[in-house]
PDB file of C-alpha atoms and ligand atoms in Angstrom:
ATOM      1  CA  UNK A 158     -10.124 -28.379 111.956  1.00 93.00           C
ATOM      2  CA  UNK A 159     -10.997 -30.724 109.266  1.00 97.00           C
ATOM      3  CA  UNK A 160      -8.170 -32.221 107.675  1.00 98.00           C
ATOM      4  CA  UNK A 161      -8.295 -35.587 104.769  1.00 98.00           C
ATOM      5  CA  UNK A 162      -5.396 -37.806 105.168  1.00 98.00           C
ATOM      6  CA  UNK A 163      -4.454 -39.197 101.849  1.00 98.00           C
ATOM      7  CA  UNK A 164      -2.091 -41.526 100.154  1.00 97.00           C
ATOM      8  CA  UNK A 165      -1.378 -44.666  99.031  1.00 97.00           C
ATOM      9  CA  UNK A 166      -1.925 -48.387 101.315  1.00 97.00           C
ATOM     10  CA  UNK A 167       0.971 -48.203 103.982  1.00 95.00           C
ATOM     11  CA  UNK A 168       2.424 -44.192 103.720  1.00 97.00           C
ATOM     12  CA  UNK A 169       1.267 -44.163 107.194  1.00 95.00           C
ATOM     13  CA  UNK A 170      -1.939 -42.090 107.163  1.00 97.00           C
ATOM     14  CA  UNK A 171      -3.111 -44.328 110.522  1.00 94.00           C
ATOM     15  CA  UNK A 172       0.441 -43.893 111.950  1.00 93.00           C
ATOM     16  CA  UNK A 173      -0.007 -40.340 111.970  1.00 97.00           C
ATOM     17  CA  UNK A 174      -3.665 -39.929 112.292  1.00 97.00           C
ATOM     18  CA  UNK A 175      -3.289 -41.382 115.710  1.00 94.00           C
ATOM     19  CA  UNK A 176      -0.958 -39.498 117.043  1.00 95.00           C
ATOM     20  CA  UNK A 177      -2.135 -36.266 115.449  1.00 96.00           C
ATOM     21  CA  UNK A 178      -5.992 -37.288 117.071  1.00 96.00           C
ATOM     22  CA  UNK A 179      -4.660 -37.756 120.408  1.00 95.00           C
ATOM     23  CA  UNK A 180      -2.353 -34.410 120.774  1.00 95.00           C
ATOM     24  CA  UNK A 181      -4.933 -32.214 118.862  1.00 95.00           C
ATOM     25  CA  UNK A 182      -7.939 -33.854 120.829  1.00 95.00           C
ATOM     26  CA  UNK A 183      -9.707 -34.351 117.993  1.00 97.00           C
ATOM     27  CA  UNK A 184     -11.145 -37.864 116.629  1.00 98.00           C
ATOM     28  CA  UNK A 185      -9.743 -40.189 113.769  1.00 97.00           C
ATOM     29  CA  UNK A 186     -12.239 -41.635 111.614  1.00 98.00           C
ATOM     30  CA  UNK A 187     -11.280 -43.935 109.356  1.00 97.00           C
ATOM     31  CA  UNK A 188     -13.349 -45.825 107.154  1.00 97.00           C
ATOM     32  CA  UNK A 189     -11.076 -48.787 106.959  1.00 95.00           C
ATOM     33  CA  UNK A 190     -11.282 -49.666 110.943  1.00 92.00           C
ATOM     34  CA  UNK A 191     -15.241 -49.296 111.117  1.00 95.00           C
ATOM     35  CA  UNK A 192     -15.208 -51.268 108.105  1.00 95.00           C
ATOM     36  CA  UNK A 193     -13.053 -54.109 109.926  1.00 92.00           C
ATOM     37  CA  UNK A 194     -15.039 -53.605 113.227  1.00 91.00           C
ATOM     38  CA  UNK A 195     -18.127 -54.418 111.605  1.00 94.00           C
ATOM     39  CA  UNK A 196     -16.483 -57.610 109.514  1.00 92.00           C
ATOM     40  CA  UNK A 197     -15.207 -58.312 113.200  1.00 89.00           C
ATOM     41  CA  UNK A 198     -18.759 -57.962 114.288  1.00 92.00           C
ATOM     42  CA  UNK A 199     -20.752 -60.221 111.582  1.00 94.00           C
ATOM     43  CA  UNK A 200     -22.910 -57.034 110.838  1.00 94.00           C
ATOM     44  CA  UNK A 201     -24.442 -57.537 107.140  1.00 93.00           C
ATOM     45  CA  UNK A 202     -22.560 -54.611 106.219  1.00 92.00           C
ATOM     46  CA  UNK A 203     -19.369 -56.655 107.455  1.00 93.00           C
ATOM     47  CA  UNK A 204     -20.287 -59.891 105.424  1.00 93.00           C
ATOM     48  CA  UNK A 205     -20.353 -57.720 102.401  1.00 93.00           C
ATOM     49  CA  UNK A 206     -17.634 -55.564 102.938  1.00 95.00           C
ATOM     50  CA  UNK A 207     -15.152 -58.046 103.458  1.00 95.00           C
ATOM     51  CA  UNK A 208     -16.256 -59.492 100.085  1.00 95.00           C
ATOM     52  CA  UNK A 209     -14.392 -56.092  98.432  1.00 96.00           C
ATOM     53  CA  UNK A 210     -11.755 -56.160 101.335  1.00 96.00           C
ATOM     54  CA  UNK A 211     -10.316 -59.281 100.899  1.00 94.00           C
ATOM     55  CA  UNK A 212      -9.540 -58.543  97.150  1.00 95.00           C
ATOM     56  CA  UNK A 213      -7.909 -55.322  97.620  1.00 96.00           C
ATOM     57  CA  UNK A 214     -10.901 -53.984  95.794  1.00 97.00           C
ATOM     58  CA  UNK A 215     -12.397 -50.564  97.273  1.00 98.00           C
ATOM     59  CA  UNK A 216     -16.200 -50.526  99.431  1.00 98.00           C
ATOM     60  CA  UNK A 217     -18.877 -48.922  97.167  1.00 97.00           C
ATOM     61  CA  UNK A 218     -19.203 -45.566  97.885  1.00 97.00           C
ATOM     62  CA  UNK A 219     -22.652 -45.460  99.146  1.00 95.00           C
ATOM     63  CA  UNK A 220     -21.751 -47.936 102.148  1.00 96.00           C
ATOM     64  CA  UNK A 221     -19.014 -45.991 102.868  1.00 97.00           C
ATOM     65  CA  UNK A 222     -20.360 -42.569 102.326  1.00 97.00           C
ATOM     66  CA  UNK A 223     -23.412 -43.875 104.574  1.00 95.00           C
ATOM     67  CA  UNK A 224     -20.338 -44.768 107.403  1.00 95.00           C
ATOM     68  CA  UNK A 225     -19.071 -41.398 107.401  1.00 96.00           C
ATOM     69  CA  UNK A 226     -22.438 -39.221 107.352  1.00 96.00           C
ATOM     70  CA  UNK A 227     -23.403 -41.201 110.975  1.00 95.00           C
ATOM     71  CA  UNK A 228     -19.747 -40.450 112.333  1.00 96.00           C
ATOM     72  CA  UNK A 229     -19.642 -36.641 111.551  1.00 95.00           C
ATOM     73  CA  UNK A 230     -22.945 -35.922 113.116  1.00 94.00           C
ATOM     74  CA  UNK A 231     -21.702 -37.251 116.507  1.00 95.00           C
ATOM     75  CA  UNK A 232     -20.775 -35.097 119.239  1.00 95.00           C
ATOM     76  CA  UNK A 233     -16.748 -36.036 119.393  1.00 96.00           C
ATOM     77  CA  UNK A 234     -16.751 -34.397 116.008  1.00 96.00           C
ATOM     78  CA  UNK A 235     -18.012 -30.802 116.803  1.00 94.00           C
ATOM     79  CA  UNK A 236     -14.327 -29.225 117.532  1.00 93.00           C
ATOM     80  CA  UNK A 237     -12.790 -31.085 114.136  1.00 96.00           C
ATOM     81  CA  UNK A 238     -11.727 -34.294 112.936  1.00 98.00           C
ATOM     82  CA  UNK A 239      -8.829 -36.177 110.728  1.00 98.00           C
ATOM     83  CA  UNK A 240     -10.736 -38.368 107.780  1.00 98.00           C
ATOM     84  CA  UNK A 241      -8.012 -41.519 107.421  1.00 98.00           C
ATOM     85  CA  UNK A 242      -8.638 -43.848 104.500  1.00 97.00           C
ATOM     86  CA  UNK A 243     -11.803 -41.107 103.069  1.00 98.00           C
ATOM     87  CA  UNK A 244     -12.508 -39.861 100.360  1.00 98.00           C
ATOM     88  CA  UNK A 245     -11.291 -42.509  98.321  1.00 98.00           C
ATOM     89  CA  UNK A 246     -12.788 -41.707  95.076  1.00 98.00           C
ATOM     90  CA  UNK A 247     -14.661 -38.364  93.106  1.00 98.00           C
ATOM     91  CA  UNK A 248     -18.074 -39.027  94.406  1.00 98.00           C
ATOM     92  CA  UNK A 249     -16.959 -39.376  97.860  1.00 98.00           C
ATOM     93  CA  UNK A 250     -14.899 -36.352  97.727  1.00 98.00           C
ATOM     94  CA  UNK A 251     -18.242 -34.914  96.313  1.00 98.00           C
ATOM     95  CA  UNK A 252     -20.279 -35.981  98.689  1.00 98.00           C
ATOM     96  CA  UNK A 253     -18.058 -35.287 101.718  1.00 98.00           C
ATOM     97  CA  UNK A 254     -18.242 -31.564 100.684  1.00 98.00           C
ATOM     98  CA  UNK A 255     -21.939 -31.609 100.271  1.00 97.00           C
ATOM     99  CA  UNK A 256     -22.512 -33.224 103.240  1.00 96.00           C
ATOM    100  CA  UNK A 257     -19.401 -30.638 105.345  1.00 97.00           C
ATOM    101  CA  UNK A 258     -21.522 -27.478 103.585  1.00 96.00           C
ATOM    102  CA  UNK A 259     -24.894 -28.387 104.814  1.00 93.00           C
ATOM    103  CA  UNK A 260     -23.274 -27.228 108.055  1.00 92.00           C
ATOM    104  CA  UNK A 261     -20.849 -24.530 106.532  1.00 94.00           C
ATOM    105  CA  UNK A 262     -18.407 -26.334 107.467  1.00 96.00           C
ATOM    106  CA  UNK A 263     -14.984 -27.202 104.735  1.00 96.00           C
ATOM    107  CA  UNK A 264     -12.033 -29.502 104.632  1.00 97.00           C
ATOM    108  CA  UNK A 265      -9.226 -27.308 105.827  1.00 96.00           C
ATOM    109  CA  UNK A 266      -6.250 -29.395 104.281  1.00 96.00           C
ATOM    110  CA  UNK A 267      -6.165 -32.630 102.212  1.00 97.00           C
ATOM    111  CA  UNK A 268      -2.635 -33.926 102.771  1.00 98.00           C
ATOM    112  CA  UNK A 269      -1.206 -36.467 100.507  1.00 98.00           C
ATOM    113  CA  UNK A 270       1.393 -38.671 101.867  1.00 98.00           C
ATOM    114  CA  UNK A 271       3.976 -39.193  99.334  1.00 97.00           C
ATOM    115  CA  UNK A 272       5.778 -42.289  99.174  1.00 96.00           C
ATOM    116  CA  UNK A 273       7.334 -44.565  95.767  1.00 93.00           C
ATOM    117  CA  UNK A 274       5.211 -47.956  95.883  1.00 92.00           C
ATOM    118  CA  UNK A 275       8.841 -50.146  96.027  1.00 89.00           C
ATOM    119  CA  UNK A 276       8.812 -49.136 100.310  1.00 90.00           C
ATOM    120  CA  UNK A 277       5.108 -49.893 100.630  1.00 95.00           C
ATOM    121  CA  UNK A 278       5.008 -53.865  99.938  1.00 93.00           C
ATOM    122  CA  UNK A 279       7.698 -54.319 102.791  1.00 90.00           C
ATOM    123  CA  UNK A 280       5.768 -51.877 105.307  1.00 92.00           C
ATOM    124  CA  UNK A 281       2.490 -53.655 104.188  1.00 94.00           C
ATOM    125  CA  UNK A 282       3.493 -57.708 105.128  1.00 93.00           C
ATOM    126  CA  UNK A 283       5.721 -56.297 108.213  1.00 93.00           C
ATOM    127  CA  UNK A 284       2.789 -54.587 109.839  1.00 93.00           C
ATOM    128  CA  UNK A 285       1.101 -56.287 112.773  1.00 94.00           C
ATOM    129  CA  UNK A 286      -1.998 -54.759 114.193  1.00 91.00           C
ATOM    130  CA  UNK A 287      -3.990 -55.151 117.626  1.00 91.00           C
ATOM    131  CA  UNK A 288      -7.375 -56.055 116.700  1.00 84.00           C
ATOM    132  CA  UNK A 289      -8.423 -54.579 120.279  1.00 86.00           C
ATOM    133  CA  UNK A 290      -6.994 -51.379 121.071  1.00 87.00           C
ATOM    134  CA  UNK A 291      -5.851 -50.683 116.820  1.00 84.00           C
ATOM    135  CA  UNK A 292      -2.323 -50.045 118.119  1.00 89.00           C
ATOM    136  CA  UNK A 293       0.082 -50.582 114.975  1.00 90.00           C
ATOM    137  CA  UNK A 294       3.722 -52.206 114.508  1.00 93.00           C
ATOM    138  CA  UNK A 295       6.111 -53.136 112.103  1.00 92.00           C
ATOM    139  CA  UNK A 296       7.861 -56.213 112.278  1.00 93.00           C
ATOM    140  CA  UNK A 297      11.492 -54.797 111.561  1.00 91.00           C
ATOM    141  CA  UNK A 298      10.677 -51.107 111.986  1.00 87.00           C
ATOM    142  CA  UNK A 299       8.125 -50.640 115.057  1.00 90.00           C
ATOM    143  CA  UNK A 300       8.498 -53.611 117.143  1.00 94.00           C
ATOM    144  CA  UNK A 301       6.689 -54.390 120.226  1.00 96.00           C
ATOM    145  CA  UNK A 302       8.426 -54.937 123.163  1.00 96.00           C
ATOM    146  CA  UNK A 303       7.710 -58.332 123.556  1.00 95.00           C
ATOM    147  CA  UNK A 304       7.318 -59.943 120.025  1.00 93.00           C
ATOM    148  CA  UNK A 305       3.832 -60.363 118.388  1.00 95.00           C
ATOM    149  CA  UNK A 306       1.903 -58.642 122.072  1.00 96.00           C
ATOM    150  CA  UNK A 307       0.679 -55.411 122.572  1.00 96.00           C
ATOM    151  CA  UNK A 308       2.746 -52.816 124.479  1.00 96.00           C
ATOM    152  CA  UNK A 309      -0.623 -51.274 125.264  1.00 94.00           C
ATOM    153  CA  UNK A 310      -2.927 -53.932 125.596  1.00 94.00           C
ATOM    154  CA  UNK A 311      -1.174 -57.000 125.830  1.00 95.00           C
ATOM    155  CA  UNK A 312      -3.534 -58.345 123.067  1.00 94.00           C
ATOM    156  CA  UNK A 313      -1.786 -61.171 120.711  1.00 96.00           C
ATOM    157  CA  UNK A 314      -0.937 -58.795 117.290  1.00 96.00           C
ATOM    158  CA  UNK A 315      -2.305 -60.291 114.034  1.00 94.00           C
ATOM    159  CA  UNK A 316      -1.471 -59.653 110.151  1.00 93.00           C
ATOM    160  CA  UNK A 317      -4.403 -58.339 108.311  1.00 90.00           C
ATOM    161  CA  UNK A 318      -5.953 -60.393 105.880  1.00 87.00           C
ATOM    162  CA  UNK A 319      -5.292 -57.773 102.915  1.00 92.00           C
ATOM    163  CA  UNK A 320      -1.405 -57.260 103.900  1.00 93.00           C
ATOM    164  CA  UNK A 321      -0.715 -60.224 101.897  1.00 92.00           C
ATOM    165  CA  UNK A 322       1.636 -59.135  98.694  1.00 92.00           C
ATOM    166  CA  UNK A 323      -0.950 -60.074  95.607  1.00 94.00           C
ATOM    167  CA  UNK A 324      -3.118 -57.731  97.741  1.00 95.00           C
ATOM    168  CA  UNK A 325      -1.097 -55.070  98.409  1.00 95.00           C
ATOM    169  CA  UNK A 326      -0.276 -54.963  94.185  1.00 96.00           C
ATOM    170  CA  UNK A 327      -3.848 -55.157  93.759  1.00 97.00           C
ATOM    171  CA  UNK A 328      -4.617 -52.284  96.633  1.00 97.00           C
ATOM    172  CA  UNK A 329      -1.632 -50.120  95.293  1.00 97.00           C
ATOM    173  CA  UNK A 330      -3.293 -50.258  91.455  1.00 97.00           C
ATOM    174  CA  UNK A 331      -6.489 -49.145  92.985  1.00 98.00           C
ATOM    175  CA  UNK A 332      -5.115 -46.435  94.626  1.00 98.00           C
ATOM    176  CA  UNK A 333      -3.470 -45.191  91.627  1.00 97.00           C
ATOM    177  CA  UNK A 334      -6.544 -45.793  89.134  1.00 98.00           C
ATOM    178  CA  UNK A 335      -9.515 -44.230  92.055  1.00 98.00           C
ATOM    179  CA  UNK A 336      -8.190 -42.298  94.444  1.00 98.00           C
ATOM    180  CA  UNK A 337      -4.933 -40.624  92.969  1.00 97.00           C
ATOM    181  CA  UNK A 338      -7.515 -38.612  90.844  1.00 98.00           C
ATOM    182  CA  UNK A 339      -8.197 -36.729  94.210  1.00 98.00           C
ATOM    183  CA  UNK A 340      -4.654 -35.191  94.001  1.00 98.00           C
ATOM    184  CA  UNK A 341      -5.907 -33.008  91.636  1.00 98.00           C
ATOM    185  CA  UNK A 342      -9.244 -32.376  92.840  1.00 98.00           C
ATOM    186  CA  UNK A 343      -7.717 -30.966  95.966  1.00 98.00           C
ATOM    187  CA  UNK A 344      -5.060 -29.175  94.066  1.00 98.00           C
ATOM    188  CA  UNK A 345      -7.545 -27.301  92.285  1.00 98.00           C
ATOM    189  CA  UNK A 346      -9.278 -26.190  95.658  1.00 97.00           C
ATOM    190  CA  UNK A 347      -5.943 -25.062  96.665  1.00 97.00           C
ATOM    191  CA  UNK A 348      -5.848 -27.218  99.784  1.00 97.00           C
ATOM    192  CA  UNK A 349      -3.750 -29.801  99.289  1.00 97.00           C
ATOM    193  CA  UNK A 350      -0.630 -30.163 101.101  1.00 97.00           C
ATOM    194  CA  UNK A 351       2.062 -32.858 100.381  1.00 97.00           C
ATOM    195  CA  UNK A 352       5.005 -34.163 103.099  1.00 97.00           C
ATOM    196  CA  UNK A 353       7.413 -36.651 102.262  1.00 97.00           C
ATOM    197  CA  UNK A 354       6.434 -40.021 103.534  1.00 97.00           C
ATOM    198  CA  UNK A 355       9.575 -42.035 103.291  1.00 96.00           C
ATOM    199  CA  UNK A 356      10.850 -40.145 106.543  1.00 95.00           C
ATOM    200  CA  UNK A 357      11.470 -41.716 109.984  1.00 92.00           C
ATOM    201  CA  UNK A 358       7.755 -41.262 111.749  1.00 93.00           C
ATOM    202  CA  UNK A 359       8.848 -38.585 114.236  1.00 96.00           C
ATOM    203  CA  UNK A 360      10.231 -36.553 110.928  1.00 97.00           C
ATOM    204  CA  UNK A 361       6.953 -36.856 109.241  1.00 97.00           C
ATOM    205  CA  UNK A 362       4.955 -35.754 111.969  1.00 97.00           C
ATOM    206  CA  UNK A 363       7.032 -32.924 112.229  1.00 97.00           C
ATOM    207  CA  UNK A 364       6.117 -32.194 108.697  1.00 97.00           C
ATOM    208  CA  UNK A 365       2.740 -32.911 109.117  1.00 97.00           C
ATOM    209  CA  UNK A 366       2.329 -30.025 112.345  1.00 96.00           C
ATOM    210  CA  UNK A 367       4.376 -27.416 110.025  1.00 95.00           C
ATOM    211  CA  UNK A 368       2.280 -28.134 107.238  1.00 92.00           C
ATOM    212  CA  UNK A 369      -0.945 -28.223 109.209  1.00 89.00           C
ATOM    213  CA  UNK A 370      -0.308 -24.984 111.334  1.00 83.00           C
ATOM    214  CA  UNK A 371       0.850 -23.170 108.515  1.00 74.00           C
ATOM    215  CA  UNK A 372      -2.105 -23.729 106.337  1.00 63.00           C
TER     216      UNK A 372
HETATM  217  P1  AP5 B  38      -7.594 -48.903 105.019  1.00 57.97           P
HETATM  218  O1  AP5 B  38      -7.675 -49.565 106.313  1.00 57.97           O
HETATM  219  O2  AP5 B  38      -7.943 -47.456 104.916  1.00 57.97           O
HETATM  220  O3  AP5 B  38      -6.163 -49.183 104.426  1.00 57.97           O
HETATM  221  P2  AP5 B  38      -5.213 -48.330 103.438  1.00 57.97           P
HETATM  222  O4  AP5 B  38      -5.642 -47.000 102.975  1.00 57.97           O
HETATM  223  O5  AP5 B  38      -4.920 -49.308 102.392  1.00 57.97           O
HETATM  224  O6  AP5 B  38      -4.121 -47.877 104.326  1.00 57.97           O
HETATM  225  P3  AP5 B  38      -3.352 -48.691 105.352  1.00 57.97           P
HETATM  226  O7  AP5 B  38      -4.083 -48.790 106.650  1.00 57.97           O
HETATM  227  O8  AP5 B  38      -2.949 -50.023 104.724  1.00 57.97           O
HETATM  228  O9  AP5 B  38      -2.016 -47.846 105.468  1.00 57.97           O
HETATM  229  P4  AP5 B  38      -1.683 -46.465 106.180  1.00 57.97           P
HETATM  230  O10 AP5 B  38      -1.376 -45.435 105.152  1.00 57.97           O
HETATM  231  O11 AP5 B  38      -2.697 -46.111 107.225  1.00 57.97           O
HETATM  232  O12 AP5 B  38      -0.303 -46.863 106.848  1.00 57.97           O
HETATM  233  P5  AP5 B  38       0.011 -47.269 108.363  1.00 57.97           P
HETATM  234  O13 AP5 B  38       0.109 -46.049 109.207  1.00 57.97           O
HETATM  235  O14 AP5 B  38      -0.888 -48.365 108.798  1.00 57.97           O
HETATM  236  O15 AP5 B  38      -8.532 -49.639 103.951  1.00 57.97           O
HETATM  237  C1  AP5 B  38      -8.574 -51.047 103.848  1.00 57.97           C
HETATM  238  C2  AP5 B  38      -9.660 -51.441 102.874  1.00 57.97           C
HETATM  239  O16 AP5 B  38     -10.934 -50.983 103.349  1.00 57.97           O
HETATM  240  C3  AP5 B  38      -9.544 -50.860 101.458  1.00 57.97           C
HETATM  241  O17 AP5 B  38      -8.698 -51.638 100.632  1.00 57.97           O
HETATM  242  C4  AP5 B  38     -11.013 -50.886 101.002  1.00 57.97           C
HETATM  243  O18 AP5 B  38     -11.395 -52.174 100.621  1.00 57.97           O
HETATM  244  C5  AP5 B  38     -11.770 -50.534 102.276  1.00 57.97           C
HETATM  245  N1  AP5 B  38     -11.993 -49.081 102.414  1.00 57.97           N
HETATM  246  C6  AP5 B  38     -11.515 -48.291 103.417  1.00 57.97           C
HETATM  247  N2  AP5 B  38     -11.902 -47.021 103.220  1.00 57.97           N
HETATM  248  C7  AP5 B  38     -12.638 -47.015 102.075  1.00 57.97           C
HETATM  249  C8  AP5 B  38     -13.288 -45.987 101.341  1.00 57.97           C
HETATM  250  N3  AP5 B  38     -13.245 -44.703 101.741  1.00 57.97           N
HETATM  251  N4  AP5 B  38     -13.919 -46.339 100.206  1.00 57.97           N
HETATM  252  C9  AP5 B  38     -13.997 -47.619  99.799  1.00 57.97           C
HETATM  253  N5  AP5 B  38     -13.382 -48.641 100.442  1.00 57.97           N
HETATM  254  C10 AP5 B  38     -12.713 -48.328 101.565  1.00 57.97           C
HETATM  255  O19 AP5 B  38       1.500 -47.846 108.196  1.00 57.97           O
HETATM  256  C11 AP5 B  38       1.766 -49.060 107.491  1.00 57.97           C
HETATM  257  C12 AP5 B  38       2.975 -49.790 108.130  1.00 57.97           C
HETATM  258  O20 AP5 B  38       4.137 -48.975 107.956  1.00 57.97           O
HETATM  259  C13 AP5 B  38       2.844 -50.029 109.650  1.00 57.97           C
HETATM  260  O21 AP5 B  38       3.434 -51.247 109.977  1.00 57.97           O
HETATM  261  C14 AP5 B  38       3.623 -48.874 110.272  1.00 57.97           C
HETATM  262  O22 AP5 B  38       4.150 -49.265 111.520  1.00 57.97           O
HETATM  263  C15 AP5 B  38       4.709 -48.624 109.226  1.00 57.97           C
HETATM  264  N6  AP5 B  38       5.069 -47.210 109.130  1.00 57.97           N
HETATM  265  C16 AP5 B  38       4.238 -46.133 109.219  1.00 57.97           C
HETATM  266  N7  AP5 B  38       4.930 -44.975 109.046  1.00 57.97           N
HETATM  267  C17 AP5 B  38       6.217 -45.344 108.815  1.00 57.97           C
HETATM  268  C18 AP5 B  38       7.407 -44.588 108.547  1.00 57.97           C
HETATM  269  N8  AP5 B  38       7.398 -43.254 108.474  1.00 57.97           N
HETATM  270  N9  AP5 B  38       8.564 -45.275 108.357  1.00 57.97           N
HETATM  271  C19 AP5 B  38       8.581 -46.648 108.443  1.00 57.97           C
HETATM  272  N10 AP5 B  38       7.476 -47.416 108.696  1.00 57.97           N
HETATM  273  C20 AP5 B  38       6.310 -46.761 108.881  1.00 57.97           C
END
């Protein structure tokens, strides 16, 4: 099963993704946590990255495209995997396929979370994140048990640097100008899937197993 998460910054693609990864036993890759592990790191790849990052401005596609190619060929990956945060643009998308039919292999479903761009700013600056174990809150919506701590890890939760509102605008109008184009591109492979977004969690990941098993 390989499935392509899609949507804007904050319709919950990493919500779901993890949840999805851990009952289907199959890994989450996303591009945007290697990305931050390697900024957390001080890899070169890091430095630059979190030139792009920090402006809400997308990777260039051969860094990330490079990212993915490693991750695929290890072994966690042979039963299936959920791409989070990838493709983002055409020549990814391109390249993802070239790379999946080398091994006759083929994305089974791209699904595209749908969600207005008014409910994303407030999910964006309310989410807190565990840099250690990736665990994800909200501060209104998802709260930890005991405010701004891990319930998994008891690691102190942090804001990421690109939640930050002129960010999130600048993130959004990338989304929309890049990736959205992929809509279509799946569309016309007649594999893309869409769920509401602006349901409670539980109700989209209902969606998402409906959609997923019925495809
Ligand atoms: P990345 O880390 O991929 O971020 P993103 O796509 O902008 O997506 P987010 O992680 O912000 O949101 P999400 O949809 O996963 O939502 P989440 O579940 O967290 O990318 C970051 C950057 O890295 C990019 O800007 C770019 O620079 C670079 N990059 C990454 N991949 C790249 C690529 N392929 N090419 C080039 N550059 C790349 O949820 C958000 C919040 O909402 C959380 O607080 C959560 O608790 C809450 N929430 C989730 N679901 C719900 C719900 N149903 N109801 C209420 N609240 C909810």
């Amino acid at each position: 099963m390989i499935l392509v998460f899609l949507g804007p910054p904050g319709s919950g693609k990493g919500t779901q993704a993890k949840r999805f990864s851990v009952d289907r036993g199959i890994p989450q890759l996303s591009t945007g946590d290697m990305l931050r592990r390697a900024i957390a790191s001080g890899t070169d790849l890091g430095k630059s990255a979190q030139e792009y990052m920090s402006k809400g401005s997308l990777v260039p596609d051969e860094v990330v495209i490079g990212l993915i190619r490693e991750r695929i060929a290890e072994s966690d990956c042979r039963n299936g995997f959920i791409l989070d945060g990838f493709p983002r643009t055409i020549p990814q998308a391109q390249a993802l396929d070239a790379l999946l039919r080398s091994e006759a292999l083929k994305v089974q479903a791209a699904v595209l979370f749908e969600i207005a761009d008014g409910v994303l700013v407030s999910r964006l600056t309310g989410r807190r994140t565990c840099l250690k174990c990736g665990a994800m809150y909200h501060v209104e919506t998802m709260r930890p048990r005991k405010s701004g701590v891990c319930d998994q890890c008891t690691t102190e939760l942090v804001q990421r640097d690109d939640d930050r509102e002129e960010v999130i605008r600048k993130r959004l109008a990338v989304y929309h100008d890049q990736t959205s184009p992929l809509e279509k591109y799946y569309r016309e492979k007649g594999i893309l899937q869409s769920l509401d977004a602006t349901q409670a969690p539980d109700a989209v990941y209902a969606s998402l197993s409906r959609l997923v098993s019925s495809g």
